[in-house]
Coordinates of C-alpha atoms in Angstrom, one line a residue:
M9 CA 0.0 0.0 0.0
T10 CA 1.3 3.4 -0.9
I11 CA 1.1 6.2 1.6
N12 CA 1.3 9.6 0.2
P13 CA 3.4 12.1 2.3
P14 CA 1.5 14.9 3.9
L15 CA 1.1 18.0 1.9
P16 CA 3.1 21.0 3.2
P17 CA 1.0 23.6 5.0
A18 CA -0.4 26.3 2.8
P19 CA 1.2 29.7 3.2
S20 CA -0.6 31.8 5.8
D21 CA -1.9 35.2 5.1
L22 CA -2.5 36.0 8.7
R23 CA -1.6 39.5 9.9
I24 CA -0.5 39.4 13.5
G25 CA 0.2 42.7 15.4
L26 CA 2.5 43.1 18.4
L27 CA 2.0 46.0 20.7
G28 CA 4.4 46.8 23.5
S29 CA 7.1 49.2 24.7
Y30 CA 9.2 48.6 21.6
G31 CA 11.6 51.0 19.8
G32 CA 14.9 50.8 21.6
R33 CA 14.2 52.5 24.9
N34 CA 15.0 49.4 26.9
I35 CA 17.1 46.3 26.1
G36 CA 14.7 44.1 28.2
D37 CA 11.8 45.1 26.1
E38 CA 13.7 44.5 22.9
A39 CA 14.6 41.0 24.2
I40 CA 10.9 40.4 24.8
L41 CA 10.0 41.5 21.3
K42 CA 12.7 39.3 19.8
C43 CA 11.4 36.3 21.6
V44 CA 7.7 36.9 20.9
L45 CA 8.5 37.5 17.2
G46 CA 10.4 34.2 17.2
C47 CA 7.5 32.4 18.8
L48 CA 5.0 33.7 16.2
R49 CA 7.3 33.0 13.3
A50 CA 7.8 29.4 14.6
H51 CA 4.0 28.9 14.7
R52 CA 3.2 30.7 11.4
P53 CA 6.3 31.0 9.2
H54 CA 4.4 32.8 6.5
A55 CA 2.3 35.2 8.6
R56 CA 2.9 39.0 8.3
L57 CA 4.1 40.3 11.6
V58 CA 3.3 43.9 12.3
V59 CA 5.0 45.6 15.2
F60 CA 3.5 48.8 16.7
S61 CA 6.5 50.7 17.8
R62 CA 7.4 53.8 19.7
N63 CA 10.3 54.3 17.3
A64 CA 9.7 52.6 13.9
G65 CA 13.1 53.4 12.6
H66 CA 14.8 51.6 15.4
T67 CA 12.5 48.6 15.2
R68 CA 13.0 48.2 11.4
G69 CA 16.8 48.3 11.9
H70 CA 17.0 45.9 14.9
Q71 CA 14.2 43.4 14.5
P72 CA 14.6 41.6 11.2
E73 CA 11.6 39.2 11.9
A74 CA 9.2 42.2 11.7
D75 CA 7.6 42.4 8.3
E76 CA 6.0 45.8 8.9
V77 CA 6.4 48.5 11.6
V78 CA 3.8 51.1 12.5
D79 CA 4.6 54.2 14.6
W80 CA 1.9 54.6 17.3
E81 CA 3.2 57.2 19.6
G82 CA 2.9 60.9 18.9
V83 CA 1.5 60.4 15.4
P84 CA -2.0 60.8 13.8
Q85 CA -4.2 57.9 15.0
R86 CA -6.0 57.2 11.7
P87 CA -3.1 55.1 10.2
V88 CA -2.7 53.3 13.5
L89 CA -6.4 52.4 13.6
D90 CA -6.4 51.3 10.0
A91 CA -3.5 49.0 10.7
L92 CA -5.3 47.5 13.7
A93 CA -8.4 46.9 11.6
G94 CA -6.4 44.8 9.1
L95 CA -5.1 42.4 11.7
D96 CA -6.3 38.8 12.4
L97 CA -4.8 38.9 15.9
L98 CA -3.3 41.6 18.2
V99 CA -0.7 40.4 20.7
L100 CA -0.2 42.7 23.7
G101 CA 3.2 42.7 25.4
G102 CA 4.9 41.1 27.0
G103 CA 6.7 43.0 29.7
G104 CA 5.7 45.5 32.3
I105 CA 3.4 47.8 30.4
L106 CA 0.3 47.9 32.6
Y107 CA 1.3 50.5 35.2
D108 CA 0.2 54.0 36.1
G109 CA 0.3 56.4 33.2
E110 CA 0.9 53.7 30.6
A111 CA -1.8 51.1 31.0
R112 CA -4.6 53.3 29.7
R113 CA -2.5 54.1 26.5
Y114 CA -1.9 50.5 25.6
L115 CA -5.4 49.4 26.5
R116 CA -6.9 52.1 24.4
L117 CA -5.5 50.4 21.3
V118 CA -6.6 47.0 22.6
K119 CA -10.1 48.4 23.0
A120 CA -9.9 49.8 19.4
A121 CA -9.0 46.3 18.2
H122 CA -12.0 44.8 19.9
E123 CA -14.3 47.4 18.4
R124 CA -13.0 46.3 15.0
G125 CA -13.6 42.6 15.7
V126 CA -9.9 41.7 16.2
P127 CA -9.1 39.0 18.8
T128 CA -6.4 39.9 21.3
F129 CA -3.9 38.0 23.4
A130 CA -2.0 39.3 26.4
Y131 CA 1.5 37.7 26.1
A132 CA 3.0 37.4 29.7
V133 CA 2.4 41.0 30.6
G134 CA 3.5 42.6 33.8
A135 CA 1.2 44.8 35.9
G136 CA 1.6 47.3 38.6
P137 CA 1.6 49.7 40.3
L138 CA -2.0 50.5 39.2
R139 CA -3.3 53.2 41.5
E140 CA -4.5 55.9 39.1
P141 CA -8.3 55.7 38.4
D142 CA -8.0 55.9 34.6
D143 CA -5.5 53.1 34.5
R144 CA -7.5 50.9 36.9
D145 CA -10.7 51.5 34.9
A146 CA -9.0 50.6 31.6
A147 CA -7.6 47.4 33.0
R148 CA -11.0 46.5 34.6
T149 CA -13.0 47.1 31.4
V150 CA -10.7 46.1 28.6
L151 CA -8.8 43.0 29.8
P152 CA -11.9 40.9 30.2
G153 CA -12.6 41.3 26.5
M154 CA -9.3 39.7 25.5
T155 CA -9.4 36.1 24.3
E156 CA -6.8 35.2 26.9
V157 CA -4.8 37.1 29.5
V158 CA -1.4 35.7 30.5
V159 CA 0.7 37.5 33.1
R160 CA 4.4 36.9 33.8
D161 CA 4.3 36.6 37.6
E162 CA 2.1 36.2 40.6
E163 CA 2.6 39.9 41.5
S164 CA 0.9 40.9 38.3
R165 CA -2.0 38.5 38.9
L166 CA -2.5 39.9 42.4
V167 CA -2.4 43.5 41.1
L168 CA -5.0 42.8 38.4
E169 CA -7.3 40.9 40.8
E170 CA -7.1 43.8 43.3
V171 CA -8.1 46.2 40.5
G172 CA -11.2 44.0 39.9
V173 CA -10.3 42.4 36.6
E174 CA -12.9 39.7 36.0
A175 CA -11.0 37.4 33.7
E176 CA -9.1 34.2 34.0
L177 CA -5.5 35.1 34.6
T178 CA -2.8 32.5 33.7
V179 CA 0.6 32.9 35.2
T180 CA 3.7 31.9 33.2
A181 CA 7.1 33.7 33.0
D182 CA 8.9 36.5 31.2
P183 CA 9.3 35.9 27.5
A184 CA 13.0 37.0 27.6
L185 CA 13.8 33.7 29.3
L186 CA 13.9 32.2 25.8
L187 CA 16.5 34.6 24.5
T188 CA 19.5 33.1 22.8
P189 CA 23.0 34.5 23.6
E190 CA 25.2 36.1 20.9
P191 CA 29.0 36.3 21.1
F192 CA 30.6 39.0 23.1
T193 CA 34.1 38.7 21.8
E194 CA 37.5 39.5 23.2
R195 CA 37.7 42.3 20.7
M196 CA 34.5 43.8 22.2
M197 CA 35.9 43.4 25.7
R198 CA 39.1 45.3 24.7
H199 CA 37.1 48.0 23.0
E200 CA 35.3 48.5 26.3
G201 CA 38.6 48.7 28.2
L202 CA 37.7 45.6 30.2
P203 CA 40.6 43.4 31.5
L204 CA 40.8 39.9 30.1
G205 CA 41.3 37.2 32.6
A206 CA 40.3 39.4 35.6
R207 CA 37.4 38.7 37.9
L208 CA 34.4 40.8 36.8
I209 CA 31.2 41.7 38.7
G210 CA 28.2 43.0 36.8
M211 CA 26.0 45.7 38.3
S212 CA 22.8 47.1 37.1
V213 CA 21.2 50.4 38.3
R214 CA 18.2 52.3 37.2
E215 CA 16.4 55.6 37.5
P216 CA 13.6 56.4 39.9
G217 CA 10.3 56.8 38.2
R218 CA 6.7 55.5 38.1
A219 CA 7.9 51.9 38.2
A220 CA 10.4 52.6 41.0
E221 CA 8.8 55.6 42.7
K222 CA 10.1 54.9 46.2
L223 CA 13.8 55.0 45.3
D224 CA 15.8 57.8 46.8
E225 CA 18.5 58.6 44.3
D226 CA 21.3 59.8 46.6
D227 CA 20.5 57.0 49.1
Y228 CA 20.7 54.1 46.7
H229 CA 23.7 55.6 44.8
A230 CA 25.6 55.6 48.1
L231 CA 24.4 52.1 49.0
L232 CA 25.5 50.6 45.7
A233 CA 28.8 52.4 45.8
E234 CA 29.4 50.7 49.1
V235 CA 28.4 47.3 47.6
A236 CA 30.7 47.9 44.6
D237 CA 33.7 48.8 46.8
F238 CA 33.1 45.7 49.0
L239 CA 33.0 43.4 46.0
A240 CA 36.1 45.0 44.5
R241 CA 38.0 44.4 47.7
R242 CA 36.5 41.1 48.8
L243 CA 36.8 39.4 45.4
E244 CA 39.7 41.4 43.9
A245 CA 37.4 42.2 41.0
H246 CA 36.4 45.0 38.6
V247 CA 32.8 46.1 38.7
V248 CA 31.1 46.6 35.3
F249 CA 27.9 48.6 35.1
V250 CA 25.5 47.3 32.4
P251 CA 23.1 50.0 31.2
M252 CA 19.7 48.7 29.9
E253 CA 18.4 52.2 29.2
R254 CA 20.1 55.5 28.3
Q255 CA 19.2 56.9 31.7
D256 CA 21.1 54.1 33.4
V257 CA 24.4 55.6 32.3
R258 CA 23.9 58.7 34.4
H259 CA 23.0 56.6 37.5
A260 CA 26.0 54.3 36.9
H261 CA 28.2 57.4 36.9
G262 CA 26.4 58.5 40.1
V263 CA 27.4 55.2 41.8
L264 CA 30.9 55.2 40.3
S265 CA 31.6 58.8 41.6
R266 CA 30.8 57.6 45.2
M267 CA 33.1 54.6 45.1
S268 CA 36.3 54.8 47.1
A269 CA 38.0 52.8 44.3
P270 CA 36.4 54.2 41.1
D271 CA 39.4 53.0 39.1
L272 CA 38.0 49.5 39.6
G273 CA 34.7 50.4 38.0
R274 CA 33.7 50.5 34.3
I275 CA 30.5 51.3 32.4
L276 CA 29.6 49.6 29.1
H277 CA 29.4 52.5 26.7
N278 CA 28.6 51.0 23.3
S279 CA 25.2 49.9 22.1
Y280 CA 24.5 46.1 22.1
S281 CA 21.7 43.8 21.1
P282 CA 19.9 41.9 23.8
G283 CA 21.6 38.7 22.7
E284 CA 25.0 40.3 23.0
I285 CA 24.3 41.5 26.6
L286 CA 23.3 38.0 27.4
G287 CA 26.5 36.8 25.8
F288 CA 28.4 39.3 27.9
M289 CA 27.3 37.4 31.0
S290 CA 29.7 34.6 30.1
H291 CA 32.6 37.0 31.1
L292 CA 31.1 37.8 34.5
D293 CA 31.6 36.0 37.8
M294 CA 28.6 37.5 39.7
V295 CA 25.8 40.0 39.2
V296 CA 24.1 42.5 41.5
G297 CA 21.2 44.0 39.7
M298 CA 18.2 46.3 39.9
R299 CA 17.0 45.9 36.4
L300 CA 14.9 42.8 36.0
H301 CA 16.3 41.7 32.7
V302 CA 19.9 41.9 33.9
V303 CA 18.9 39.6 36.7
I304 CA 17.1 37.3 34.2
F305 CA 20.2 37.2 31.9
A306 CA 22.5 36.4 34.8
A307 CA 20.2 33.6 35.9
L308 CA 20.2 32.2 32.3
A309 CA 24.0 32.3 32.4
G310 CA 24.0 30.3 35.6
L311 CA 25.7 33.1 37.6
P312 CA 25.3 33.9 41.3
V313 CA 22.9 36.9 41.2
L314 CA 21.7 39.2 43.9
P315 CA 18.4 40.9 42.8
L316 CA 18.0 44.4 44.4
P317 CA 14.2 44.5 44.8
Y318 CA 12.8 48.0 44.0
S319 CA 9.5 46.5 42.9
G320 CA 7.3 43.4 43.0
K321 CA 8.5 42.0 39.7
V322 CA 12.1 41.7 41.1
F323 CA 10.8 40.3 44.4
D324 CA 8.9 37.7 42.4
F325 CA 11.8 36.6 40.2
A326 CA 14.1 36.3 43.3
R327 CA 11.6 34.1 44.9
R328 CA 11.1 31.9 41.9
T329 CA 14.9 31.4 41.4
G330 CA 15.7 30.9 45.0
A331 CA 17.9 34.1 45.1
P332 CA 18.2 36.0 48.4
E333 CA 14.9 37.9 49.0
L334 CA 15.9 41.3 50.3
V335 CA 13.4 43.8 51.7
G336 CA 14.4 46.9 49.6
V337 CA 17.1 49.2 48.5
A338 CA 17.9 51.7 51.3
R339 CA 21.1 52.9 53.0
E340 CA 20.2 51.5 56.4
Q341 CA 20.2 48.0 54.9
A342 CA 23.8 48.2 53.8
G343 CA 25.0 45.7 56.4
L344 CA 22.4 43.1 55.5
L345 CA 23.1 43.6 51.8
L346 CA 26.9 43.1 52.2
A347 CA 26.3 40.0 54.3
E348 CA 24.0 38.6 51.6
V349 CA 26.5 39.3 48.9
D350 CA 29.2 37.6 50.9
R351 CA 27.0 34.6 51.7
L352 CA 25.9 34.3 48.0
W353 CA 29.5 34.1 46.8
D354 CA 30.5 31.5 49.3
E355 CA 27.4 29.3 49.0
F356 CA 26.8 29.5 45.3
P357 CA 28.8 26.3 44.2
R358 CA 26.3 24.1 46.1
R359 CA 23.3 26.2 45.0
Q360 CA 24.0 26.4 41.3
A361 CA 22.3 23.1 40.4
D362 CA 19.1 24.3 42.1
L363 CA 19.3 27.6 40.3
N364 CA 19.7 25.8 36.9
T365 CA 16.7 23.6 37.7
R366 CA 14.5 26.6 38.6
V367 CA 15.5 28.6 35.6
E368 CA 14.7 25.6 33.3
G369 CA 11.3 25.5 35.0
L370 CA 10.7 29.2 34.2
R371 CA 11.8 28.6 30.6
A372 CA 9.2 25.9 30.3
L373 CA 6.6 28.4 31.5
A374 CA 7.8 30.9 29.0
R375 CA 7.3 28.3 26.3
E376 CA 3.8 27.7 27.6
T377 CA 2.9 31.3 26.7
C378 CA 4.1 30.6 23.2
A379 CA 2.0 27.4 23.0
R380 CA -1.1 29.2 24.2
C381 CA -0.7 31.9 21.6
G382 CA -0.1 29.2 19.0
A383 CA -3.3 27.5 20.0
L384 CA -5.2 30.7 19.5
L385 CA -3.7 31.0 16.0
D386 CA -4.9 27.5 15.3
A387 CA -8.4 28.6 16.3
I388 CA -8.2 31.6 14.1
D389 CA -7.0 29.6 11.1
G390 CA -9.7 27.0 11.7
G391 CA -12.7 29.3 11.5
D392 CA -13.9 32.8 10.6
R393 CA -11.0 34.9 11.7
R394 CA -13.0 38.0 12.4
D395 CA -15.2 36.0 14.8
A396 CA -12.4 34.0 16.4
R397 CA -12.6 35.9 19.6
R398 CA -16.1 34.7 20.1
A399 CA -15.7 31.2 18.6
E400 CA -16.9 28.5 21.1
D401 CA -14.1 26.1 20.2
A402 CA -11.3 28.7 21.0
N403 CA -11.5 28.1 24.7
L404 CA -11.5 24.3 24.2
I405 CA -8.3 24.5 22.1
L406 CA -6.6 26.9 24.6
S407 CA -7.5 24.5 27.5
R408 CA -5.5 21.8 25.8
A409 CA -2.3 24.0 25.7
P410 CA 0.4 22.7 28.0
G411 CA 0.4 24.5 31.3
R412 CA -0.5 24.4 35.0
P413 CA -3.4 25.5 37.0
T414 CA -3.2 29.0 38.5

């Protein structure tokens, strides 16, 4: 009996939009975009991927998987709404975009997609703080209309539940956990003036702002300078500051200027891709970080990492990876912080296997988000695309996606 081989899948003409804080402002957000684009391309190789960006020129130049880029910030809204209307699915996120002052802006476009019959999927988004009435109202009224809402951590789930979002919330993990490292060569190290063969400690600082509103700038600059000096002496190391946003450079200089041994500090000054920053982790021996994605990259590289918890998302990641769970970033906690750094260095060899196991578990959860989005694409391809959000079989297909109860 002759068995004919299966026919190759027909090219897809799906148009899938991605909406998030994209456009080069933050390396963590660019890492998320790269991973979400990779997920969608793996599920639908022939789909047209449309990125709604805050800086279309940057996205076109740095995200080759994007087929089309639409500016959505500070531009006339008619072209944006027309682009939304032509989609078969709008993917929101991932990353921390549902917070005061920003949530209402993103959810306004999600609501516009709903009004045009476009199904929407929240891709491991982060939420909080959400205290402003307009942002809380937007979350409470728009999110329940999405086909599925996936958040990246328990903190985000609790924030949305407190707001009163009446929708099933699935907890997975940050999409950037699936990022692939790119080489950070010896030539790049020399260009940065970094010593080869020396012990290097990575450090990440950030600016105060709406996502870190309780930070006192002078206080935490002085605290981190004390930590950097301690590490330089204790480990005979150089401290390398890893900026994830432009503003981080100023704050790195603020810490460096307060060090008693500033000659042992360096700041990465060139622009790098997310994959190259992840590749840079292979040159480090330890990381102390405020920025969530520096902490994530360090964990992916299997390094001892001390998260400095300025917000719930960093607390949550520390808990999930078994890292020391500090209570905050304040000068009066200097003694506790130095003791934790010392203990982390001494105990890490016997803790590394546990970290690697936990990180692989988080990577599996990140893949779950991708599988859930792929299941929704199957539902869209299997029926009337414009009515897919209301299709009765969509929930059945989604329920079969790999995952865990939340």
